[in-house]
Coordinates of C-alpha atoms in Angstrom, one line a residue:
M1 CA 0.1 0.0 0.1
R2 CA 1.2 3.5 -0.6
G3 CA 2.2 5.6 2.3
S4 CA 0.1 8.6 3.4
S5 CA 3.2 10.9 2.1
E6 CA 3.0 9.7 -1.5
V7 CA 1.2 12.2 -3.7
A8 CA 0.0 11.0 -7.1
V9 CA 1.5 13.1 -9.9
S10 CA -0.2 13.5 -13.3
L11 CA 1.6 14.3 -16.2
P12 CA 0.3 17.2 -18.7
T13 CA -1.5 15.7 -21.6
A14 CA -0.4 16.5 -25.2
G15 CA -3.1 19.0 -25.7
Q16 CA -2.1 21.0 -22.4
V17 CA 1.5 21.1 -23.8
A18 CA 0.5 22.3 -27.3
R19 CA -1.5 25.1 -25.6
A20 CA 1.2 26.0 -23.2
F21 CA 3.6 26.3 -26.4
H22 CA 1.0 28.3 -28.2
C23 CA 0.4 30.5 -25.2
H24 CA 4.2 31.0 -24.7
R25 CA 4.7 31.8 -28.4
G26 CA 1.8 34.2 -28.3
R27 CA 3.1 36.1 -25.3
L28 CA 6.7 36.2 -26.8
I29 CA 5.3 38.0 -30.1
K30 CA 3.1 40.2 -27.9
N31 CA 5.8 41.2 -25.9
T32 CA 8.2 41.8 -28.9
V33 CA 5.5 44.1 -30.7
R34 CA 4.9 45.9 -27.4
S35 CA 8.6 46.7 -26.9
L36 CA 8.7 48.0 -30.4
L37 CA 5.7 50.3 -30.0
S38 CA 6.7 51.4 -26.8
G39 CA 10.4 52.4 -28.0
S40 CA 11.1 54.9 -30.8
L41 CA 8.1 55.4 -33.1
L42 CA 10.4 56.9 -35.6
R43 CA 12.5 53.6 -35.8
C44 CA 9.6 51.5 -36.4
L45 CA 8.2 53.8 -39.2
M46 CA 11.6 53.9 -40.6
I47 CA 12.0 50.3 -41.0
L48 CA 8.4 49.9 -42.6
A49 CA 9.0 52.8 -45.1
C50 CA 12.5 51.2 -45.9
S51 CA 10.7 47.8 -46.4
A52 CA 8.1 49.4 -48.5
V53 CA 10.8 51.1 -50.7
F54 CA 12.7 47.9 -50.8
W55 CA 9.6 46.0 -52.1
T56 CA 8.7 48.6 -54.6
V57 CA 12.2 48.7 -56.0
L58 CA 12.1 44.9 -56.5
F59 CA 8.9 45.1 -58.1
G60 CA 10.1 47.8 -60.4
I61 CA 13.2 45.7 -61.4
F62 CA 11.0 42.6 -62.0
F63 CA 8.4 44.4 -64.0
E64 CA 10.9 45.9 -66.2
G65 CA 12.5 42.7 -66.6
F66 CA 9.5 41.0 -67.8
M67 CA 8.6 43.6 -69.9
F68 CA 12.0 43.1 -71.7
I69 CA 11.6 39.4 -71.9
G70 CA 8.1 39.7 -73.2
M71 CA 9.6 41.6 -76.3
Y72 CA 11.2 38.4 -77.2
V73 CA 8.8 35.6 -76.0
D74 CA 5.6 35.1 -74.9
L75 CA 5.6 35.3 -71.1
K76 CA 3.3 32.2 -70.9
N77 CA 5.3 30.3 -72.8
T78 CA 7.6 27.2 -72.1
I79 CA 10.9 29.3 -71.6
V80 CA 9.4 31.1 -68.6
E81 CA 8.4 28.0 -67.0
Y82 CA 11.7 26.8 -67.2
L83 CA 13.2 30.0 -65.9
F84 CA 10.8 29.8 -63.0
S85 CA 11.8 26.2 -62.3
M86 CA 15.7 27.1 -62.3
F87 CA 14.6 30.0 -59.8
F88 CA 12.7 28.1 -57.6
L89 CA 15.2 25.2 -57.5
S90 CA 17.8 27.5 -56.5
L91 CA 15.7 28.7 -53.8
L92 CA 14.7 25.2 -52.8
I93 CA 18.5 24.4 -52.2
M94 CA 19.0 27.8 -50.2
L95 CA 16.1 27.2 -47.9
F96 CA 17.2 23.5 -47.5
V97 CA 20.7 24.8 -46.2
S98 CA 19.6 28.0 -44.4
T99 CA 16.7 26.0 -42.3
G100 CA 18.8 23.0 -41.7
L101 CA 21.5 25.3 -40.1
I102 CA 19.1 27.3 -37.8
V103 CA 17.4 24.1 -36.9
Y104 CA 20.6 22.4 -35.9
A105 CA 21.6 25.6 -33.8
G106 CA 18.1 25.7 -32.1
L107 CA 17.9 22.1 -31.3
F108 CA 21.4 21.2 -30.3
Q109 CA 23.3 24.4 -29.4
S110 CA 20.8 26.6 -27.6
R111 CA 20.3 27.1 -23.9
E112 CA 16.5 27.1 -24.6
A113 CA 16.5 23.5 -26.1
A114 CA 18.5 22.2 -23.0
F115 CA 15.7 23.6 -20.7
L116 CA 13.0 22.2 -22.8
L117 CA 14.3 18.7 -22.9
T118 CA 13.8 18.8 -19.0
T119 CA 10.3 19.4 -19.1
P120 CA 7.4 16.9 -19.5
A121 CA 7.1 18.1 -23.2
S122 CA 7.3 15.3 -25.7
T123 CA 10.3 15.5 -28.1
D124 CA 8.4 16.0 -31.2
R125 CA 6.5 19.1 -29.6
I126 CA 9.9 20.5 -28.8
F127 CA 10.9 20.0 -32.4
V128 CA 7.8 21.6 -33.7
Y129 CA 8.2 24.6 -31.5
K130 CA 11.6 25.4 -32.9
F131 CA 10.9 24.2 -36.2
V132 CA 8.2 26.9 -36.9
E133 CA 10.7 29.4 -35.4
A134 CA 13.4 28.4 -37.7
I135 CA 11.0 28.2 -40.8
V136 CA 10.0 31.9 -39.9
F137 CA 13.7 33.2 -39.7
S138 CA 14.8 31.3 -43.0
S139 CA 11.9 32.0 -45.0
W140 CA 10.8 35.6 -44.6
G141 CA 13.5 36.7 -47.1
F142 CA 12.2 34.3 -49.5
L143 CA 8.6 35.8 -49.2
L144 CA 10.1 39.4 -49.6
L145 CA 11.7 38.4 -52.7
V146 CA 9.2 36.4 -54.5
S147 CA 6.0 38.3 -53.7
P148 CA 7.0 41.3 -55.8
M149 CA 8.1 39.0 -58.7
M150 CA 4.8 37.3 -58.6
V151 CA 2.9 40.4 -58.6
A152 CA 5.1 42.0 -61.4
F153 CA 4.4 38.8 -63.5
G154 CA 0.7 38.8 -62.8
I155 CA 0.3 42.3 -63.7
T156 CA 2.6 41.8 -67.0
V157 CA 0.4 38.8 -68.1
I158 CA -3.0 40.3 -67.0
A159 CA -3.7 37.7 -64.7
K160 CA -7.0 37.5 -62.8
W161 CA -7.4 38.6 -59.1
S162 CA -7.4 34.8 -58.0
F163 CA -3.7 34.4 -59.1
Y164 CA -2.6 36.9 -56.3
A165 CA -4.5 35.0 -53.7
V166 CA -3.4 31.5 -54.8
F167 CA 0.3 32.3 -55.1
L168 CA 0.7 33.0 -51.5
V169 CA -0.7 29.5 -50.7
Y170 CA 1.9 28.2 -53.1
L171 CA 4.8 30.1 -51.4
L172 CA 3.7 28.9 -48.0
A173 CA 3.5 25.1 -49.1
F174 CA 6.6 25.4 -51.1
V175 CA 8.8 26.6 -48.1
M176 CA 7.8 23.8 -45.9
I177 CA 9.3 21.2 -48.3
P178 CA 12.9 22.2 -48.1
G179 CA 12.4 23.4 -44.6
S180 CA 11.4 19.9 -43.5
L181 CA 14.0 18.1 -45.4
G182 CA 16.8 20.7 -43.8
A183 CA 15.4 19.7 -40.3
V184 CA 15.8 15.8 -41.2
A185 CA 19.2 16.4 -42.3
A186 CA 20.2 18.5 -39.4
I187 CA 18.9 15.7 -36.9
L188 CA 20.8 12.9 -39.1
V189 CA 23.9 15.0 -38.8
A190 CA 23.8 15.2 -35.1
N191 CA 23.2 11.5 -34.9
Y192 CA 25.6 10.0 -37.3
F193 CA 28.3 12.8 -37.4
P194 CA 28.3 14.2 -34.0
R195 CA 32.0 15.4 -34.5
R196 CA 32.1 16.0 -38.1
Q197 CA 29.3 18.8 -38.5
K198 CA 31.7 21.1 -40.2
T199 CA 33.0 18.5 -42.5
V200 CA 29.6 17.7 -43.8
L201 CA 28.8 21.3 -44.2
I202 CA 32.2 21.9 -46.2
L203 CA 31.5 18.9 -48.4
S204 CA 27.8 20.1 -48.8
G205 CA 29.1 23.4 -49.8
V206 CA 31.5 22.1 -52.4
V207 CA 29.0 20.0 -54.1
I208 CA 26.8 23.0 -54.5
L209 CA 29.3 25.3 -55.6
I210 CA 30.4 22.5 -58.4
A211 CA 26.6 22.0 -59.3
A212 CA 25.9 25.9 -59.6
A213 CA 29.2 26.2 -61.6
F214 CA 28.2 23.3 -64.0
V215 CA 24.8 25.0 -64.5
V216 CA 26.2 28.6 -65.2
S217 CA 28.8 27.1 -67.5
Q218 CA 26.0 25.2 -69.6
V219 CA 24.0 28.3 -69.9
M220 CA 27.1 30.5 -70.9
T221 CA 28.1 28.0 -73.5
T222 CA 24.9 27.7 -75.3
P223 CA 25.7 28.1 -79.0
G224 CA 24.1 31.0 -80.9
S225 CA 23.6 34.6 -80.2
A226 CA 21.9 35.6 -77.0
L227 CA 17.8 35.5 -77.5
S228 CA 17.9 34.0 -80.8
T229 CA 15.8 31.0 -81.7
D230 CA 18.7 28.7 -81.8
W231 CA 20.2 29.9 -78.3
L232 CA 16.6 29.8 -76.8
G233 CA 16.3 26.2 -78.1
G234 CA 19.7 25.1 -76.8
L235 CA 19.0 26.9 -73.3
L236 CA 15.7 24.9 -72.9
G237 CA 17.7 21.7 -73.6
R238 CA 20.5 22.5 -71.2
L239 CA 17.9 23.4 -68.5
A240 CA 15.5 20.4 -69.1
F241 CA 16.8 18.8 -65.9
S242 CA 14.8 21.5 -63.9
Q243 CA 11.7 20.1 -65.5
N244 CA 11.9 16.9 -63.6
P245 CA 8.4 15.9 -62.6
L246 CA 9.6 14.9 -59.0
L247 CA 11.2 18.3 -58.2
P248 CA 9.0 20.7 -56.1
S249 CA 10.2 23.5 -58.1
R250 CA 8.6 22.0 -61.3
W251 CA 5.1 21.8 -59.3
M252 CA 5.9 25.3 -58.2
S253 CA 6.4 26.7 -61.7
A254 CA 3.7 24.7 -63.7
G255 CA 1.1 25.6 -61.2
L256 CA 1.7 29.4 -61.0
L257 CA 1.8 29.6 -64.8
A258 CA -1.4 27.4 -65.2
A259 CA -2.9 30.0 -62.5
A260 CA -1.7 32.9 -64.5
R261 CA -3.2 31.3 -67.7
G262 CA -6.7 30.9 -65.8
N263 CA -6.1 27.0 -66.3
W264 CA -7.5 26.2 -62.7
S265 CA -7.8 22.6 -63.1
D266 CA -4.1 22.3 -63.5
G267 CA -3.3 25.2 -61.1
L268 CA -5.2 23.5 -58.2
F269 CA -3.7 20.0 -59.1
Y270 CA -0.3 21.4 -58.8
L271 CA -1.3 23.1 -55.5
M272 CA -2.7 19.8 -54.0
V273 CA 0.5 18.0 -55.0
L274 CA 2.7 20.6 -53.4
T275 CA 0.7 20.9 -50.3
A276 CA 0.5 17.1 -49.9
H277 CA 4.3 16.8 -50.1
A278 CA 4.6 19.6 -47.8
G279 CA 2.3 17.8 -45.1
L280 CA 4.4 14.4 -45.8
C281 CA 7.9 16.3 -45.4
Y282 CA 6.6 17.6 -42.3
L283 CA 5.3 14.5 -40.8
V284 CA 8.6 12.6 -41.6
A285 CA 10.5 15.5 -39.9
T286 CA 8.4 15.1 -36.7
V287 CA 8.7 11.4 -36.7
V288 CA 12.6 11.5 -37.2
A289 CA 12.7 14.1 -34.4
R290 CA 10.5 12.0 -32.3
D291 CA 12.8 8.9 -32.6
L292 CA 16.3 10.6 -33.0
Y293 CA 16.2 14.1 -31.3
R294 CA 17.1 13.0 -27.8
Q295 CA 19.6 10.6 -28.9
G296 CA 21.3 13.1 -31.3
Y297 CA 21.4 15.8 -28.5
S298 CA 23.1 13.5 -26.2
R299 CA 25.8 12.6 -28.9
V300 CA 26.3 16.2 -29.7
Q301 CA 26.9 17.0 -26.1
G302 CA 29.1 14.2 -25.3
E303 CA 31.4 14.6 -28.5
R304 CA 32.2 18.0 -27.5
S305 CA 36.2 18.2 -27.0
S306 CA 38.7 20.6 -25.5
R307 CA 41.6 19.4 -27.5
R308 CA 43.7 22.0 -29.0
R309 CA 43.2 23.1 -32.6
S310 CA 46.2 23.0 -34.8
G311 CA 47.3 24.4 -38.1
L312 CA 47.2 27.6 -40.1
Y313 CA 49.2 29.3 -37.4
W314 CA 51.2 30.7 -40.2
I315 CA 48.5 32.9 -41.2
D316 CA 48.4 34.4 -37.8
A317 CA 52.1 35.2 -37.7
S318 CA 51.9 36.6 -41.3
F319 CA 49.2 38.9 -40.1
H320 CA 51.3 40.2 -37.4
R321 CA 54.1 40.9 -39.6
L322 CA 52.0 42.6 -42.3
F323 CA 50.1 44.8 -39.9
F324 CA 52.8 45.7 -37.6
F325 CA 51.9 49.4 -37.7
I326 CA 48.5 48.8 -35.8
P327 CA 48.5 48.8 -32.1
R328 CA 49.1 45.2 -30.8
P329 CA 45.7 45.0 -28.7
V330 CA 43.8 46.1 -31.7
R331 CA 45.5 43.5 -34.0
L332 CA 44.8 40.7 -31.6
L333 CA 41.2 41.9 -31.6
I334 CA 41.1 41.8 -35.4
L335 CA 43.0 38.4 -35.3
K336 CA 40.2 37.0 -33.0
D337 CA 37.5 37.7 -35.4
L338 CA 39.7 36.4 -38.3
R339 CA 40.0 33.2 -36.4
T340 CA 36.4 33.1 -35.8
F341 CA 35.6 33.5 -39.5
R342 CA 38.2 30.9 -40.3
R343 CA 36.9 28.3 -37.9
D344 CA 33.2 28.9 -39.0
P345 CA 32.5 26.9 -42.4
A346 CA 28.9 28.5 -42.4
Q347 CA 30.8 31.9 -42.8
W348 CA 33.4 31.5 -45.1
S349 CA 31.6 28.5 -47.1
Q350 CA 28.9 31.0 -48.1
F351 CA 31.4 33.7 -48.8
L352 CA 33.2 31.5 -51.1
I353 CA 30.0 30.1 -52.8
F354 CA 28.6 33.6 -53.7
F355 CA 31.9 35.5 -54.8
G356 CA 33.2 32.2 -56.5
L357 CA 30.1 32.2 -58.6
L358 CA 30.5 35.8 -59.3
A359 CA 34.0 35.1 -60.4
F360 CA 33.1 32.4 -62.6
Y361 CA 30.6 34.4 -64.3
F362 CA 33.0 37.3 -64.7
L363 CA 35.7 34.8 -66.2
N364 CA 32.9 33.7 -68.8
I365 CA 32.1 37.3 -69.8
R366 CA 33.7 37.1 -73.1
R367 CA 31.6 33.8 -74.2
L368 CA 28.6 36.0 -73.9
S369 CA 30.3 38.4 -76.3
Y370 CA 29.6 41.3 -74.1
D371 CA 33.2 42.5 -74.7
V372 CA 32.6 43.0 -78.4
Q373 CA 29.4 45.1 -78.1
S374 CA 29.1 48.7 -78.2
P375 CA 30.4 51.0 -75.5
Y376 CA 27.1 51.6 -74.2
W377 CA 26.3 48.1 -73.6
R378 CA 29.7 47.4 -72.1
N379 CA 29.3 50.4 -69.7
L380 CA 26.0 49.0 -68.8
V381 CA 27.0 45.6 -68.0
S382 CA 30.1 46.8 -65.9
F383 CA 27.8 48.9 -63.7
L384 CA 25.4 46.0 -63.6
N385 CA 28.2 43.8 -62.5
L386 CA 29.3 46.4 -59.8
A387 CA 25.8 46.8 -58.4
V388 CA 25.5 42.7 -58.0
T389 CA 28.8 42.6 -56.2
A390 CA 27.7 45.5 -54.0
L391 CA 24.6 43.8 -53.2
I392 CA 26.0 40.3 -52.4
L393 CA 28.6 42.2 -50.1
S394 CA 25.7 43.9 -48.4
T395 CA 24.1 40.6 -47.7
F396 CA 27.5 39.3 -46.3
T397 CA 28.0 42.5 -44.1
S398 CA 24.4 42.0 -42.8
R399 CA 24.6 38.4 -42.2
F400 CA 28.1 38.3 -40.7
I401 CA 29.4 41.6 -39.6
F402 CA 26.5 43.1 -38.0
P403 CA 25.9 40.2 -35.5
L404 CA 29.8 40.4 -34.3
L405 CA 29.4 42.5 -31.2
S406 CA 25.9 40.6 -30.4
L407 CA 27.7 37.2 -30.6
E408 CA 30.0 38.2 -27.5
G409 CA 27.0 37.5 -25.4
R410 CA 27.6 36.5 -21.9
N411 CA 31.3 37.1 -22.5
F412 CA 30.5 40.8 -23.4
W413 CA 31.9 42.0 -19.9
V414 CA 35.4 40.9 -21.0
L415 CA 35.5 43.9 -23.6
G416 CA 35.2 46.1 -20.7
L417 CA 38.4 44.9 -19.0
L418 CA 40.7 45.0 -21.9
P419 CA 43.3 47.8 -21.9
L420 CA 41.8 49.9 -24.6
K421 CA 39.4 52.5 -25.2
R422 CA 36.0 51.2 -26.2
E423 CA 36.1 53.0 -29.5
A424 CA 39.1 51.2 -30.5
I425 CA 37.4 47.9 -30.3
L426 CA 34.8 49.1 -32.8
W427 CA 37.5 50.3 -35.2
G428 CA 39.2 47.0 -34.9
K429 CA 36.1 45.2 -36.2
F430 CA 35.7 47.8 -38.7
A431 CA 39.2 47.2 -39.9
F432 CA 38.6 43.4 -40.0
A433 CA 35.2 43.9 -42.2
S434 CA 36.5 46.4 -44.5
G435 CA 39.8 44.5 -45.0
I436 CA 38.1 41.1 -46.0
S437 CA 35.6 43.0 -48.2
L438 CA 38.0 45.0 -50.1
V439 CA 40.3 42.3 -51.0
A440 CA 37.3 40.2 -52.5
T441 CA 35.3 43.0 -54.2
E442 CA 38.2 44.9 -55.7
V443 CA 39.5 41.4 -57.4
L444 CA 36.0 40.8 -58.8
V445 CA 35.5 44.3 -60.2
V446 CA 38.8 44.4 -61.7
L447 CA 38.2 41.0 -63.3
S448 CA 34.8 42.1 -64.6
D449 CA 36.2 45.4 -66.2
L450 CA 39.0 43.3 -67.9
M451 CA 36.9 41.0 -69.4
L452 CA 34.7 43.6 -70.8
R453 CA 37.8 45.6 -72.1
M454 CA 37.1 48.7 -70.2
N455 CA 39.4 51.5 -70.4
M456 CA 41.7 52.4 -67.4
A457 CA 39.8 55.5 -66.6
M458 CA 36.6 53.5 -65.9
I459 CA 38.5 50.7 -64.1
A460 CA 39.9 53.4 -61.8
L461 CA 36.6 54.8 -61.2
H462 CA 35.0 51.3 -60.4
M463 CA 37.9 50.5 -58.0
G464 CA 37.1 53.8 -56.2
M465 CA 33.5 53.1 -56.1
V466 CA 34.1 49.6 -54.8
A467 CA 36.5 51.1 -52.1
V468 CA 33.8 53.7 -51.1
L469 CA 31.2 50.8 -50.8
C470 CA 33.1 48.6 -48.8
L471 CA 34.0 51.2 -46.2
G472 CA 30.6 52.3 -46.0
L473 CA 29.0 48.9 -45.8
S474 CA 31.5 48.0 -43.1
G475 CA 30.9 51.1 -41.2
I476 CA 27.2 50.7 -41.4
S477 CA 27.1 47.2 -40.2
V478 CA 29.8 47.7 -37.4
G479 CA 28.2 51.0 -36.3
L480 CA 24.5 49.7 -36.1
G481 CA 25.8 46.4 -34.8
A482 CA 27.0 48.4 -31.8
R483 CA 23.8 50.6 -31.5
L484 CA 21.4 47.5 -31.9
P485 CA 23.1 44.6 -30.2
N486 CA 21.2 41.3 -29.5
L487 CA 23.1 40.0 -26.6
K488 CA 20.5 37.2 -25.6
E489 CA 21.0 35.5 -28.9
T490 CA 23.6 33.2 -30.0
D491 CA 22.6 32.3 -33.5
P492 CA 23.8 34.9 -36.1
S493 CA 21.1 33.9 -38.4
K494 CA 18.4 34.9 -36.0
I495 CA 20.4 38.3 -35.1
A496 CA 20.6 39.2 -38.8
A497 CA 16.8 38.2 -39.5
G498 CA 16.1 40.5 -36.5
F499 CA 15.0 44.1 -36.2
G500 CA 18.3 45.4 -36.2
G501 CA 19.8 43.2 -39.0
T502 CA 16.7 44.2 -41.2
L503 CA 17.4 47.7 -40.6
N504 CA 21.0 47.2 -41.4
L505 CA 20.2 45.6 -44.6
L506 CA 17.8 48.2 -45.7
V507 CA 20.3 51.1 -44.9
S508 CA 22.9 49.2 -46.8
L509 CA 20.6 49.0 -49.9
V510 CA 19.9 52.8 -49.6
F511 CA 23.6 53.4 -49.5
I512 CA 24.3 51.3 -52.4
S513 CA 21.6 52.8 -54.7
A514 CA 22.8 56.3 -53.9
I515 CA 26.7 55.6 -54.6
V516 CA 25.9 53.5 -57.7
T517 CA 23.3 55.9 -59.2
A518 CA 25.2 59.0 -58.6
L519 CA 28.3 57.6 -60.7
A520 CA 26.1 55.5 -63.2
L521 CA 23.8 58.2 -64.4
P522 CA 26.2 60.7 -65.9
C523 CA 28.2 57.6 -67.4
H524 CA 24.8 56.0 -68.9
L525 CA 23.8 59.3 -70.6
Y526 CA 27.3 59.8 -72.1
F527 CA 27.5 56.5 -73.7
A528 CA 23.8 56.2 -74.5
G529 CA 24.0 59.6 -76.3
Q530 CA 26.9 58.3 -78.5
D531 CA 25.2 54.8 -79.3
A532 CA 21.3 55.6 -80.0
S533 CA 19.7 58.6 -81.9
E534 CA 16.8 58.9 -79.8
F535 CA 19.3 60.1 -76.9
R536 CA 20.9 62.8 -78.9
T537 CA 19.1 65.3 -76.8
F538 CA 20.9 63.9 -73.8
V539 CA 24.5 63.7 -75.4
L540 CA 27.4 65.0 -72.9
T541 CA 30.2 66.5 -74.6
E542 CA 33.6 65.6 -73.2
E543 CA 33.9 68.8 -71.1
R544 CA 30.3 68.5 -69.6
F545 CA 30.8 64.8 -69.0
R546 CA 33.9 65.6 -67.1
F547 CA 32.0 68.5 -65.1
W548 CA 29.2 66.2 -64.1
M549 CA 31.6 63.2 -63.5
T550 CA 33.5 65.6 -61.2
I551 CA 30.2 66.5 -59.4
A552 CA 29.1 62.8 -59.1
V553 CA 32.5 61.8 -57.8
V554 CA 32.6 64.5 -55.0
T555 CA 28.9 63.4 -54.3
S556 CA 29.7 59.9 -53.8
L557 CA 32.7 60.7 -51.7
V558 CA 30.4 63.0 -49.3
I559 CA 27.9 60.3 -49.3
G560 CA 30.4 57.5 -48.7
A561 CA 32.1 59.5 -45.8
V562 CA 28.6 60.3 -44.2
G563 CA 27.7 56.4 -44.5
T564 CA 31.0 55.5 -43.1
F565 CA 31.6 57.7 -40.2
L566 CA 28.1 58.5 -38.8
P567 CA 26.9 54.9 -38.1
L568 CA 30.5 54.5 -36.4
R569 CA 29.8 57.4 -34.4
I570 CA 26.4 56.4 -33.4
G571 CA 27.7 53.0 -32.5
I572 CA 30.7 54.4 -30.6
K573 CA 28.5 56.5 -28.5
A574 CA 26.1 53.7 -27.8
F575 CA 28.9 51.2 -27.0
Q576 CA 30.4 53.8 -24.6
R577 CA 27.4 54.3 -22.6
M578 CA 26.8 50.4 -22.4
E579 CA 26.9 48.8 -19.2
F580 CA 28.8 45.4 -19.2

């Protein structure tokens, strides 16, 4: 018989646990919104306005692009379906990787997961809670990118209103498939490669890079002149793999085009196929998490080692010798960030993939015959290449440079004990960010201009633009990172996707637009007036061109100085007032 002191304890039911998680998430959202509204209203309005401007600019770019393609092919034709399939296949891979990384960090490296595993909540319920969080953080950029494209496409082909409602359902169903598969991959890696996560990530990045390079080479080596009938036929043949009926990207493109044509029988069929597979992938992910999550968590925690890292110390020694003129304490801080970057495959692998693909494209510019086009087209392509390089750099600085101070986290108080002025710490991070950025982007832009056979004056101008952009983007990311730190978060992806990271990205895009527009506009008018008779009224003579270029250079230098030093000054003041 039970003793009188024994008390029967009833565990919560699955429904009660689910309601508790929903209530917890609702309170978090409510508190976040309340803290935003109770803070600076101007800051909230600014980020909303910047988001609206960003969406509008993307819409304008996609709309003009569809109008341009529509002059050569029917936008409801097969080639557009192929292009959509390739686009969504690329997003499928990126969402798979990004969601897998966020799920792995949330399930196996966060303190919240360690706490939740001690509660009576079931393993699959914990997984669902963290999975929804990962899906939101990894797919918001996807929705922001695809929504203006779909609206522009619908307006261009004069689609009915129902198309704009159904494509949102398509997007929500689509993100669940790579997200669920990425979560399954994260759990499997934790179970079977608990000490080889970086190796798996490196190998995956190499495979993705090789596959992307192969696709780009296939497109660039398509025989025939661009947009000719033979060229389009050859391009469709080389992109035929994206039309595999087992790929979700194929269901997505075929369904959206059917809905745009008003063919709702096919449109709803592909939507049901996509939704059914999204539900199946989600179910598989929850089952895998139910059976393997706790086991994987134990293996990851048990396989942690304190063994000393070896190798690549010659890089550190070379750094010390090369930058001997920098004070030693600041040099050591820069070296710490350099080691962190070097030891984190998630950072340098993405850096190499994006900038490596750009370099591969620039090396193959002559195969597209851009170098034998008129000076107007070569100038236009050169500025487009520069703008793309700057946009990728802004993504890199927002993703990896902005969270640098926030990632100090619980060790943040150590910075206050260093024998350094606080502003020297930020200047060190600025030197680290701008140093990496300058090396990569200057090489890419010079390579692009050489392939386009640009003259030395334009190459020097582009190199100066890149230097201004690198310094400005680094200053914005470091300054705003110190002004809007998130010391409670350990995942850089979530820091970059938060309020501060989003504001940093939007400010960076505005900065890039101002610099590129100031210098590209007079060059565009000068070369366009020489190339086309309809621009004769806008022809700039040599003297007028030099005059306006002088004004443009001075304007870009002023904007660059303000964009570099103003955010740094704001960040330094906030950093000096911060209590450690």
